[in-house]
Structure formats: C-alpha cells, structure tokens
C-alpha cells in the first residue's frame, strides 16, 4: 500500500493509515448458553470458546477475551488471511461475523501539523469533597439534578495560573473549602471536520432528524457504510474487500480533526458540546462541554503531575487546504455554541454559591490519619452504644473470613479493622451523598481481568487485585498486591464489573473505614 499522505487533498482517493486496526467479532448463531439450558444444536460457552480458539488458530491469532472484540493491524501479514476467513464463513451453520470496522490511530498527522488534546476525567467520579480518589486533579462529579460537573483541584488551578495559561474560567465550590473548583473553557475550538469518507450532506440530514436543528452540528469522525462518499476511490484492497462484504456495524473511525484557521487565541478551549438545544446551568439537560488544550498547556499539566499523559487524547489540527471534506466552520451559518456559563450566568453562580452543608445535623464525618486512630474510634463507638452499624466480628460469617488464607495476605490495617467494620450495609440515595453498598467477603484474587493492554494499568483490573468485599450486583472492592503501601496498608479500589473501570477509591484502609462509618451514620439519620 503506497500512500504518502493519509488524506488526499483533492479527495479523489482515500486510504487508511497502515497502523489502523481492523476490529472484528465472530459470534455463534445460537448461544452461547449455560450447559444446563443449552437448546439442541446450540453452543455452550465452553463449546464456543473452543470453536473460537480453533477458528482464530487457523490464521495464527490467539483469543484474548471471550467477551471482547478482537483487533489486528492492517499492516499485519495475517490480515489477508482474516479477510479470507470472513469470506469463507459467511454461510457457516453455527456462527457468523458479528461486527467489523476500521479504527485509525489517534494521530495521523505529519510532524509539522499542530496538535491539541482533549482532557479526560477518567472513569472515577468524585464522591465527597473531603476525599480525593488517588492522585486525581481533574475529575467529574454527579450533581443532584442528574447533571455532571467538571472539577479541577486547587493544585491544577494553581499550575494553570502560575504558567499564565489562558482560556479557562473557575467557579468556587462552597463545600470544597478551596480544594476543588468547577472549571470550564471560555471559547470553542471550532466545529471540526467530518471523516473524509463521510458524505457530509447525508450527515447534515441525519443530524437534523436526530436533533431538529443544525445549530450544534460538529465534526463526525465516524463514517458508516451507508454514509460513505460516492466518487472517492478507497485506495486499499483490504478495506475494499471488507466494504464489498458489507459486514455488520462496519464503519471507518478516524481521529478528531479541526481547522487551524478557526482556532481560538488561547491555551484551552471546548471541543465538544451538547448535540441538541441547550438548557441553563444546574438542570438535568444542562449544557455539556469538554475541555481541550494545546501542546504548551499539555506539557505544563503533565510536567506538573496534575494530568496523566494517557488522559490527554490527541486531536489533529490541519490547514483548511488539507481538510479533504466540507469545512463546517464555513458551511454552517449559525453562531458557535456558548460556553458552559455565559458571563451573566457565571456572575449569578458566584452570587448563588453561598455556604451550605450537605450534612446538616448529622454526625460529622470521621477522618482518620492512622489505622490506630481508626481502631480507637470504632472500638469507642461500639463500646458506648453510639455505633450505627453491627460489627462484622460479632457475626457468624466473620470466622470464615478471618481464617481464610488470603485474609493474612490482605493489608495489616485491614486485618486490624475488618472485625470492627460492618459485615454488610446498603444506603439508598438521599440526593446529596449517593447510594452505597458493601458486603465483606472471604478474600480472593480477582478473576475479572482486563484484556485491553492500551489502558492505563491504574485504571484496569488485574490478577494482582485481592478482593476483600463485594456488592450484590457483582462489583468488588480490592487492594493491589503491588501497592507501595503493602503489606502494612493499601489503597482500596471500588470496581464496576460491567465496565471494568474504577467507580471510587480510597488512599488507605483507614480512609475506607471512615467512608463506611459515614454512610452508616447517614443511613441511620434518614431511616
């Protein structure tokens, strides 16, 4: 494949970058089923795993995970065999190709092209202003109205101000005591560009059908099979072969691109926004905006340690002459969307944010600086009758937990505090603190492993995680054997089993104990 530039300026031809991935998934026509309920002629989970391994083995691929898509780079010599396999199994009686599409790498630009980066808050949201998950400085928090706020830590804000970076606005959070600020970008990055193979006229019509207005039209980096441009040659035989087969869910997925002539004169801007009509701040349908930064700001944030490199998604900034498609900043004759807060709305917010307390007359949340302090506090409340929980150590189940071999491999702080903590608890949302569930369990090594190697290891579960508690829905709390605090202590992480992402985390076992006690007290107050 000879393709000097990914996007031909005249758009007579298009070819994917050689580092693009072909993502695919085969699935059985019936099943997979549990062995006890498997209909005649269908496949059980074990049979499908065996069939899938044999199928992929014919082209030299290993099955990474039964529940995930597989991928292979277009430049891989085995891709031709995969295309042949797809063709040969189109009418197979037991399985079929479930999905196949092309994913281009995040950055396709030559070195001279400017880059911007979209900031990601990551999977973990802020639950309490009194506690920061891990070393997070840029994070999201769910509001009582069902909306989400983007928050920055005091350190993040100070880094931006010290470096003289421009484009961000800050709103104080009364209950955060200056530790957290709501942050938003003042100017838009521009509407961006569609994928070069997407028919922009069809995209306009689809946008109108979905949202009723073209006002918020922005670049779409996905080109679905039925929306591909006509009259443009796809300069790649493998991709052409796939297009001819019309596989389910086929699309060309490219990077986000913006036009350099329409970039704002600042270091931060917003690059995505709500598709439909905006509503005002503080409502369930409030404006949605992401935050992006230029290379200078990225270097400052990463260098200061307030953003991880993996949380900054690169975006291409190209001259209009290299757009290869309609320039939406010129074609859409409507003003760009407003920022998250207008000048007047920001002024009103500053007046509205008067000191309030989420806790009211509730018992103050305990904050422990050591395991010993936590143990003394828990023992004192259990002894004087003020405890709002039943200690796990007084129940029948705790004997099996404490005698389990892996209990002795848990942090020493957990071994000291577990008997004083609740065995089980459930707290229903009261619109200020959120819901919470906890069931102390016999420790075991985590088996919900993440096969996606490109994720940050801190955000992905692994075999190194020792599960110490669960919930009735299958989520789990764990400590990591490789934690620097081990064996004395460890960070406690709450994992969502469906997304395999971090739902919450606590820097120490004592901090986790304080959280449990706080919710037990809250449950008593609302019952």
Coordinates of C-alpha atoms in Angstrom, one line a residue:
X1 CA 0.0 0.0 0.0
X2 CA 1.6 3.2 -1.2
X3 CA 0.1 6.2 0.5
X4 CA 2.3 9.2 1.4
X5 CA -0.4 11.2 3.0
X6 CA -3.4 9.7 4.7
X7 CA -5.8 12.3 3.3
X8 CA -5.5 13.2 -0.4
X9 CA -6.1 17.0 -0.6
X10 CA -8.3 16.7 -3.7
X11 CA -10.2 13.7 -2.1
X12 CA -10.0 11.6 -5.3
X13 CA -8.7 8.8 -3.2
X14 CA -8.6 7.8 0.5
X15 CA -6.5 5.2 2.3
X16 CA -6.2 4.3 5.9
X17 CA -3.0 4.8 7.9
X18 CA -1.0 1.4 8.0
X19 CA -1.2 1.5 11.8
X20 CA -5.0 1.4 11.6
X21 CA -6.8 -1.6 13.2
X22 CA -9.3 -4.0 11.8
X23 CA -11.6 -4.6 14.7
X24 CA -13.9 -7.7 14.4
X25 CA -16.0 -10.2 16.3
X26 CA -17.4 -13.6 15.5
X27 CA -20.5 -14.8 17.4
X28 CA -22.5 -18.1 17.4
X29 CA -25.9 -18.0 15.7
X30 CA -27.4 -19.7 18.8
X31 CA -25.9 -19.0 22.2
X32 CA -23.5 -19.2 23.9
X33 CA -25.6 -20.9 26.5
X34 CA -25.1 -22.2 30.0
X35 CA -24.7 -26.1 29.8
X36 CA -27.9 -26.6 31.8
X37 CA -30.1 -24.6 29.4
X38 CA -28.5 -25.2 26.0
X39 CA -31.0 -26.0 23.3
X40 CA -30.3 -28.8 20.8
X41 CA -27.8 -27.8 18.2
X42 CA -26.7 -24.6 20.0
X43 CA -23.3 -24.0 21.6
X44 CA -22.4 -23.7 25.2
X45 CA -20.0 -21.1 26.4
X46 CA -17.2 -23.7 26.7
X47 CA -18.0 -25.0 23.2
X48 CA -18.0 -21.5 21.7
X49 CA -14.6 -20.7 23.4
X50 CA -13.2 -23.9 21.9
X51 CA -14.7 -23.2 18.5
X52 CA -13.5 -19.6 18.5
X53 CA -9.9 -20.6 19.5
X54 CA -9.8 -23.1 16.7
X55 CA -11.2 -20.6 14.2
X56 CA -8.7 -17.9 15.1
X57 CA -5.9 -20.5 15.3
X58 CA -6.3 -21.2 11.5
X59 CA -4.8 -17.7 10.9
X60 CA -2.4 -17.6 13.8
X61 CA -4.4 -15.4 16.2
X62 CA -5.0 -16.1 19.9
X63 CA -8.3 -15.4 21.6
X64 CA -7.7 -12.7 24.2
X65 CA -11.1 -12.5 25.9
X66 CA -14.4 -14.3 25.2
X67 CA -16.4 -11.1 25.9
X68 CA -14.5 -8.6 23.8
X69 CA -13.8 -7.6 20.2
X70 CA -10.5 -8.7 18.7
X71 CA -8.3 -6.5 16.6
X72 CA -5.4 -6.7 14.2
X73 CA -3.4 -4.0 12.4
X74 CA -3.9 -3.6 8.7
X75 CA -0.2 -3.8 8.2
X76 CA -0.1 -7.3 9.9
X77 CA 0.5 -10.0 7.3
X78 CA -2.3 -12.1 8.8
X79 CA -4.9 -9.6 7.8
X80 CA -5.2 -11.1 4.4
X81 CA -5.9 -14.5 6.0
X82 CA -8.5 -12.9 8.2
X83 CA -10.3 -11.4 5.2
X84 CA -10.3 -14.8 3.5
X85 CA -11.6 -16.4 6.7
X86 CA -14.5 -13.9 6.9
X87 CA -15.4 -14.6 3.2
X88 CA -15.3 -18.4 3.8
X89 CA -17.5 -18.4 6.9
X90 CA -20.3 -16.1 5.5
X91 CA -22.8 -19.1 5.3
X92 CA -21.4 -21.1 8.2
X93 CA -24.3 -23.0 10.0
X94 CA -23.0 -22.3 13.6
X95 CA -21.5 -18.8 13.7
X96 CA -21.2 -15.6 11.8
X97 CA -19.2 -12.3 11.7
X98 CA -21.0 -10.1 14.2
X99 CA -19.1 -6.9 13.6
X100 CA -16.1 -5.5 11.7
X101 CA -14.8 -1.9 11.3
X102 CA -11.6 0.1 10.8
X103 CA -10.1 2.2 13.6
X104 CA -7.5 4.7 12.6
X105 CA -4.8 5.7 15.1
X106 CA -5.4 8.9 17.1
X107 CA -2.7 10.9 15.4
X108 CA -2.2 10.6 11.6
X109 CA -0.6 13.9 11.1
X110 CA 3.0 14.5 9.8
X111 CA 5.3 16.1 12.5
X112 CA 4.7 19.6 11.3
X113 CA 0.9 19.5 11.9
X114 CA -0.2 21.2 15.1
X115 CA -1.8 19.1 17.9
X116 CA -4.4 19.8 20.5
X117 CA -5.5 17.4 23.3
X118 CA -8.9 16.6 24.8
X119 CA -8.7 16.2 28.6
X120 CA -10.4 13.1 30.0
X121 CA -11.6 13.0 33.6
X122 CA -11.2 9.2 33.6
X123 CA -13.7 6.7 34.9
X124 CA -13.6 7.7 38.6
X125 CA -16.0 10.4 39.8
X126 CA -15.6 12.5 43.0
X127 CA -18.0 11.2 45.7
X128 CA -17.0 13.6 48.5
X129 CA -15.3 16.9 48.6
X130 CA -13.5 15.7 51.8
X131 CA -11.7 13.0 49.9
X132 CA -9.7 12.8 46.7
X133 CA -9.6 9.5 44.8
X134 CA -6.0 8.6 44.4
X135 CA -4.0 11.4 42.9
X136 CA -6.8 12.9 40.8
X137 CA -6.7 16.6 39.9
X138 CA -9.2 16.7 37.0
X139 CA -12.4 14.8 37.7
X140 CA -16.2 14.7 37.3
X141 CA -18.9 14.8 39.9
X142 CA -22.5 13.9 39.5
X143 CA -25.0 16.6 40.7
X144 CA -28.4 16.0 42.4
X145 CA -30.2 17.1 39.2
X146 CA -28.6 14.3 37.2
X147 CA -26.1 16.6 35.6
X148 CA -22.3 16.3 35.8
X149 CA -19.7 18.9 36.7
X150 CA -16.1 19.0 35.6
X151 CA -13.9 19.8 38.6
X152 CA -10.2 20.8 39.0
X153 CA -8.2 20.6 42.2
X154 CA -6.5 23.6 43.8
X155 CA -3.2 22.3 42.6
X156 CA -4.4 22.1 39.0
X157 CA -5.7 25.6 39.1
X158 CA -2.5 26.9 40.6
X159 CA -0.4 25.2 37.9
X160 CA -2.5 26.9 35.2
X161 CA -2.3 30.3 36.8
X162 CA 1.4 30.1 37.5
X163 CA 2.1 29.2 33.9
X164 CA -0.1 32.0 32.6
X165 CA -2.2 29.6 30.5
X166 CA -5.4 31.2 29.1
X167 CA -8.9 30.1 28.2
X168 CA -10.2 28.6 31.5
X169 CA -12.8 30.0 33.9
X170 CA -13.2 28.9 37.5
X171 CA -16.2 28.8 39.9
X172 CA -15.6 28.1 43.6
X173 CA -17.4 25.2 45.3
X174 CA -18.5 26.3 48.7
X175 CA -18.4 22.9 50.3
X176 CA -14.9 22.2 49.0
X177 CA -13.1 24.7 51.2
X178 CA -11.0 25.9 48.3
X179 CA -9.7 22.4 47.4
X180 CA -11.9 22.0 44.3
X181 CA -13.2 24.4 41.6
X182 CA -15.7 23.9 38.8
X183 CA -13.8 24.6 35.6
X184 CA -14.9 25.3 32.0
X185 CA -13.4 26.7 28.8
X186 CA -14.5 30.1 27.6
X187 CA -14.1 29.7 23.8
X188 CA -14.9 26.9 21.3
X189 CA -12.2 25.1 19.3
X190 CA -14.4 25.2 16.2
X191 CA -16.8 22.8 14.6
X192 CA -14.2 20.4 13.5
X193 CA -14.3 18.2 10.4
X194 CA -16.2 15.1 9.3
X195 CA -14.3 11.9 8.4
X196 CA -13.1 12.4 4.8
X197 CA -15.1 9.4 3.7
X198 CA -18.3 10.6 5.3
X199 CA -20.9 12.2 3.0
X200 CA -21.4 15.5 4.8
X201 CA -24.8 16.1 3.1
X202 CA -26.1 12.8 4.5
X203 CA -24.6 13.7 7.9
X204 CA -26.5 17.0 7.9
X205 CA -29.8 15.2 7.2
X206 CA -29.1 12.6 9.9
X207 CA -28.2 15.4 12.4
X208 CA -31.5 17.3 11.6
X209 CA -33.6 14.1 12.1
X210 CA -32.0 13.4 15.4
X211 CA -31.7 16.9 16.9
X212 CA -34.2 19.0 15.0
X213 CA -31.6 21.7 14.3
X214 CA -28.3 22.1 12.6
X215 CA -27.2 24.8 15.1
X216 CA -24.8 22.5 17.1
X217 CA -23.6 20.5 14.1
X218 CA -19.9 19.5 14.7
X219 CA -17.4 17.2 13.0
X220 CA -18.3 13.4 13.0
X221 CA -15.2 11.2 12.9
X222 CA -17.3 8.0 12.1
X223 CA -18.2 7.1 8.5
X224 CA -20.8 4.3 8.5
X225 CA -21.1 2.0 5.5
X226 CA -24.3 3.6 4.3
X227 CA -22.9 7.1 4.6
X228 CA -19.7 6.7 2.7
X229 CA -19.0 9.3 0.0
X230 CA -19.5 8.3 -3.6
X231 CA -17.0 9.0 -6.3
X232 CA -14.0 8.7 -4.0
X233 CA -11.7 5.7 -4.5
X234 CA -10.7 3.7 -1.4
X235 CA -7.0 3.1 -2.1
X236 CA -6.7 -0.1 -0.1
X237 CA -7.6 -3.6 -1.3
X238 CA -8.3 -5.0 2.2
X239 CA -10.7 -2.2 3.1
X240 CA -12.3 -2.5 -0.3
X241 CA -12.8 -6.3 0.3
X242 CA -14.5 -5.6 3.6
X243 CA -16.8 -2.9 2.1
X244 CA -17.8 -5.4 -0.6
X245 CA -18.8 -7.9 2.1
X246 CA -20.9 -5.3 3.9
X247 CA -20.1 -6.7 7.4
X248 CA -22.5 -5.7 10.3
X249 CA -21.6 -2.4 12.1
X250 CA -19.0 -1.5 9.5
X251 CA -17.5 2.0 9.8
X252 CA -14.4 4.0 9.3
X253 CA -13.4 5.5 12.6
X254 CA -10.9 8.3 12.4
X255 CA -9.3 10.9 14.7
X256 CA -10.9 14.2 15.7
X257 CA -9.8 16.9 13.3
X258 CA -10.1 20.7 13.5
X259 CA -9.2 23.5 11.1
X260 CA -6.2 25.7 12.1
X261 CA -7.7 28.9 10.6
X262 CA -10.5 28.7 13.1
X263 CA -8.6 28.0 16.2
X264 CA -9.2 30.4 19.2
X265 CA -6.2 32.5 20.5
X266 CA -5.9 30.7 23.8
X267 CA -4.4 27.6 25.5
X268 CA -7.7 26.0 26.5
X269 CA -11.0 25.7 24.6
X270 CA -14.1 23.4 24.4
X271 CA -14.1 21.0 21.6
X272 CA -17.4 19.0 22.1
X273 CA -20.8 20.1 23.1
X274 CA -24.4 19.0 23.5
X275 CA -26.0 17.9 20.2
X276 CA -29.4 19.3 20.9
X277 CA -30.8 22.5 22.3
X278 CA -29.0 23.7 25.5
X279 CA -30.7 24.4 28.8
X280 CA -29.3 26.5 31.6
X281 CA -26.8 25.5 34.2
X282 CA -28.0 23.3 37.1
X283 CA -30.7 21.4 35.2
X284 CA -30.7 17.8 34.1
X285 CA -30.4 18.9 30.4
X286 CA -27.7 21.4 31.1
X287 CA -25.0 22.2 28.6
X288 CA -22.3 19.7 28.0
X289 CA -18.8 20.8 27.1
X290 CA -15.4 19.1 27.0
X291 CA -12.1 20.9 27.6
X292 CA -9.1 20.7 25.3
X293 CA -5.7 22.2 25.4
X294 CA -2.8 23.0 23.1
X295 CA 0.7 21.4 23.2
X296 CA 2.1 24.1 25.5
X297 CA -0.6 23.5 28.1
X298 CA -0.3 19.8 27.8
X299 CA 3.4 20.0 28.6
X300 CA 2.7 22.2 31.6
X301 CA 0.0 19.9 33.0
X302 CA 1.9 16.7 32.5
X303 CA 5.2 18.2 33.8
X304 CA 3.5 19.4 37.0
X305 CA 1.9 15.9 37.6
X306 CA -1.7 17.1 37.6
X307 CA -2.6 15.2 34.4
X308 CA -1.6 11.8 33.2
X309 CA -0.4 11.6 29.6
X310 CA -2.9 8.9 28.9
X311 CA -5.8 11.2 29.9
X312 CA -5.0 13.6 27.0
X313 CA -6.4 12.4 23.7
X314 CA -4.5 13.9 20.7
X315 CA -6.5 15.7 18.0
X316 CA -5.3 16.8 14.6
X317 CA -5.3 20.5 13.7
X318 CA -4.9 20.8 9.9
X319 CA -5.0 23.7 7.4
X320 CA -8.2 24.1 5.6
X321 CA -6.4 23.2 2.4
X322 CA -5.9 19.7 3.8
X323 CA -9.5 19.2 5.2
X324 CA -10.4 16.8 2.4
X325 CA -14.1 17.5 3.2
X326 CA -16.6 20.3 3.9
X327 CA -15.3 22.9 6.4
X328 CA -18.2 23.1 8.8
X329 CA -17.0 26.4 10.3
X330 CA -17.8 27.9 6.9
X331 CA -20.7 25.8 5.8
X332 CA -22.9 26.0 9.0
X333 CA -24.3 29.5 9.1
X334 CA -25.1 29.6 12.8
X335 CA -23.1 31.0 15.7
X336 CA -20.9 28.6 17.6
X337 CA -22.4 27.3 20.9
X338 CA -22.0 29.3 24.1
X339 CA -19.6 28.2 26.8
X340 CA -20.9 26.2 29.8
X341 CA -21.6 29.5 31.6
X342 CA -22.1 32.9 29.9
X343 CA -20.7 36.0 31.6
X344 CA -24.1 36.7 33.2
X345 CA -24.6 33.1 34.3
X346 CA -21.2 33.0 35.8
X347 CA -21.9 36.2 37.8
X348 CA -25.2 34.7 39.0
X349 CA -23.5 31.5 40.1
X350 CA -20.9 33.4 42.1
X351 CA -23.8 35.1 44.0
X352 CA -25.8 31.9 44.4
X353 CA -23.0 29.8 45.9
X354 CA -23.4 30.7 49.5
X355 CA -22.0 28.4 52.2
X356 CA -24.2 25.3 52.7
X357 CA -23.7 22.0 54.4
X358 CA -24.5 18.6 52.9
X359 CA -24.5 17.0 56.4
X360 CA -27.0 19.3 58.2
X361 CA -27.4 18.0 61.8
X362 CA -25.7 14.7 61.0
X363 CA -22.7 13.4 62.9
X364 CA -19.5 14.9 61.4
X365 CA -17.7 12.5 59.0
X366 CA -14.7 10.9 60.8
X367 CA -11.3 11.4 59.2
X368 CA -8.5 9.1 60.3
X369 CA -4.8 9.8 60.0
X370 CA -3.8 6.3 61.0
X371 CA -5.0 2.7 61.5
X372 CA -4.6 3.1 65.2
X373 CA -6.8 6.2 65.3
X374 CA -9.5 4.4 63.2
X375 CA -9.4 1.4 65.5
X376 CA -9.7 3.5 68.7
X377 CA -12.7 5.4 67.2
X378 CA -14.5 2.3 66.1
X379 CA -14.0 0.5 69.4
X380 CA -15.1 3.5 71.3
X381 CA -18.4 3.9 69.4
X382 CA -19.1 0.1 69.6
X383 CA -18.5 0.2 73.3
X384 CA -20.6 3.3 74.2
X385 CA -23.5 2.3 72.1
X386 CA -23.4 5.1 69.5
X387 CA -22.3 2.8 66.6
X388 CA -24.8 2.9 63.7
X389 CA -23.6 -0.5 62.5
X390 CA -23.2 -4.1 63.7
X391 CA -19.6 -5.1 63.8
X392 CA -18.6 -7.9 61.5
X393 CA -16.6 -9.5 64.2
X394 CA -19.8 -10.3 66.2
X395 CA -21.4 -12.2 63.3
X396 CA -21.0 -15.9 62.3
X397 CA -19.6 -15.2 58.9
X398 CA -16.5 -13.4 60.1
X399 CA -14.9 -16.6 61.4
X400 CA -14.6 -17.9 57.9
X401 CA -13.3 -14.6 56.6
X402 CA -10.6 -14.2 59.3
X403 CA -9.4 -17.8 58.9
X404 CA -9.2 -17.7 55.1
X405 CA -5.5 -18.0 53.9
X406 CA -5.8 -14.8 51.7
X407 CA -7.0 -12.8 54.7
X408 CA -3.5 -13.0 56.0
X409 CA -2.3 -11.6 52.7
X410 CA -4.5 -8.5 52.9
X411 CA -3.0 -5.3 54.4
X412 CA -2.3 -5.5 58.1
X413 CA -4.5 -2.4 58.5
X414 CA -7.5 -4.4 57.0
X415 CA -6.8 -7.3 59.3
X416 CA -6.9 -5.0 62.3
X417 CA -10.1 -3.0 61.3
X418 CA -12.2 -5.6 59.5
X419 CA -13.8 -7.1 62.7
X420 CA -14.8 -3.6 63.8
X421 CA -16.5 -2.6 60.5
X422 CA -20.0 -3.6 59.3
X423 CA -20.4 -7.0 57.7
X424 CA -23.0 -5.7 55.2
X425 CA -24.7 -2.4 54.5
X426 CA -26.9 -0.7 51.9
X427 CA -27.6 3.0 51.7
X428 CA -30.2 4.5 49.3
X429 CA -29.6 7.8 47.5
X430 CA -30.7 10.8 49.5
X431 CA -29.8 13.3 46.7
X432 CA -26.7 14.6 48.4
X433 CA -24.4 11.6 49.2
X434 CA -25.3 9.0 46.6
X435 CA -26.0 5.3 47.1
X436 CA -23.6 2.8 48.6
X437 CA -23.4 -0.9 49.1
X438 CA -20.9 -3.1 50.9
X439 CA -20.6 -6.8 51.8
X440 CA -17.5 -8.0 53.5
X441 CA -16.2 -11.2 51.7
X442 CA -13.7 -14.0 52.0
X443 CA -10.7 -12.6 50.2
X444 CA -10.0 -14.0 46.7
X445 CA -7.9 -13.0 43.7
X446 CA -9.8 -11.0 41.1
X447 CA -10.9 -13.0 38.0
X448 CA -12.5 -10.1 36.1
X449 CA -9.4 -9.3 34.1
X450 CA -9.0 -6.6 31.5
X451 CA -7.5 -7.8 28.2
X452 CA -7.2 -4.2 26.8
X453 CA -3.4 -3.6 27.1
X454 CA -3.6 0.0 26.0
X455 CA -5.4 1.2 29.1
X456 CA -3.5 2.8 32.0
X457 CA -2.8 -0.1 34.5
X458 CA -4.1 2.0 37.3
X459 CA -7.5 2.2 35.6
X460 CA -7.7 -1.5 34.7
X461 CA -8.3 -4.6 36.9
X462 CA -5.8 -7.4 37.0
X463 CA -4.8 -10.7 38.7
X464 CA -2.8 -8.6 41.3
X465 CA -6.0 -7.4 42.9
X466 CA -7.2 -9.0 46.1
X467 CA -10.9 -8.7 46.5
X468 CA -11.9 -8.0 50.1
X469 CA -15.6 -7.0 49.7
X470 CA -18.3 -7.1 47.1
X471 CA -21.9 -5.9 46.3
X472 CA -25.0 -7.8 45.5
X473 CA -24.6 -6.8 41.8
X474 CA -21.1 -8.2 41.4
X475 CA -19.0 -5.1 41.9
X476 CA -15.9 -5.5 44.1
X477 CA -13.6 -3.7 46.5
X478 CA -9.9 -4.7 46.2
X479 CA -6.4 -3.9 47.3
X480 CA -3.5 -4.4 44.9
X481 CA -0.6 -6.7 46.0
X482 CA 1.9 -4.4 44.3
X483 CA 0.7 -1.3 46.2
X484 CA 3.8 0.5 47.6
X485 CA 1.9 0.7 51.0
X486 CA 1.7 -3.1 51.3
X487 CA 1.9 -5.1 53.4
X488 CA 1.0 -2.6 56.1
X489 CA -1.7 -0.7 54.2
X490 CA -3.1 -0.3 50.8
X491 CA -5.3 1.8 48.5
X492 CA -8.9 0.4 48.3
X493 CA -10.5 0.5 44.9
X494 CA -14.2 0.0 44.0
X495 CA -14.5 -1.6 40.6
X496 CA -17.6 -1.8 38.3
X497 CA -17.8 -5.3 36.9
X498 CA -19.7 -4.2 33.8
X499 CA -17.3 -1.5 32.6
X500 CA -14.2 -2.9 34.3
X501 CA -13.5 0.6 35.5
X502 CA -12.8 2.4 38.8
X503 CA -16.0 3.6 40.4
X504 CA -14.3 5.0 43.5
X505 CA -11.1 4.6 45.6
X506 CA -9.6 5.5 49.0
X507 CA -5.9 6.1 49.6
X508 CA -5.8 3.9 52.7
X509 CA -7.8 1.3 54.6
X510 CA -8.5 3.8 57.3
X511 CA -9.9 6.3 54.8
X512 CA -12.2 3.5 53.5
X513 CA -13.3 2.7 57.1
X514 CA -14.2 6.4 57.6
X515 CA -16.3 6.2 54.5
X516 CA -18.2 3.1 55.7
X517 CA -18.9 4.7 59.1
X518 CA -20.0 7.9 57.5
X519 CA -22.6 6.1 55.3
X520 CA -23.8 4.0 58.2
X521 CA -24.4 7.2 60.2
X522 CA -26.2 8.8 57.2
X523 CA -28.4 5.7 56.8
X524 CA -29.5 5.9 60.4
X525 CA -30.4 9.6 60.0
X526 CA -32.6 9.1 57.0
X527 CA -34.3 5.9 58.2

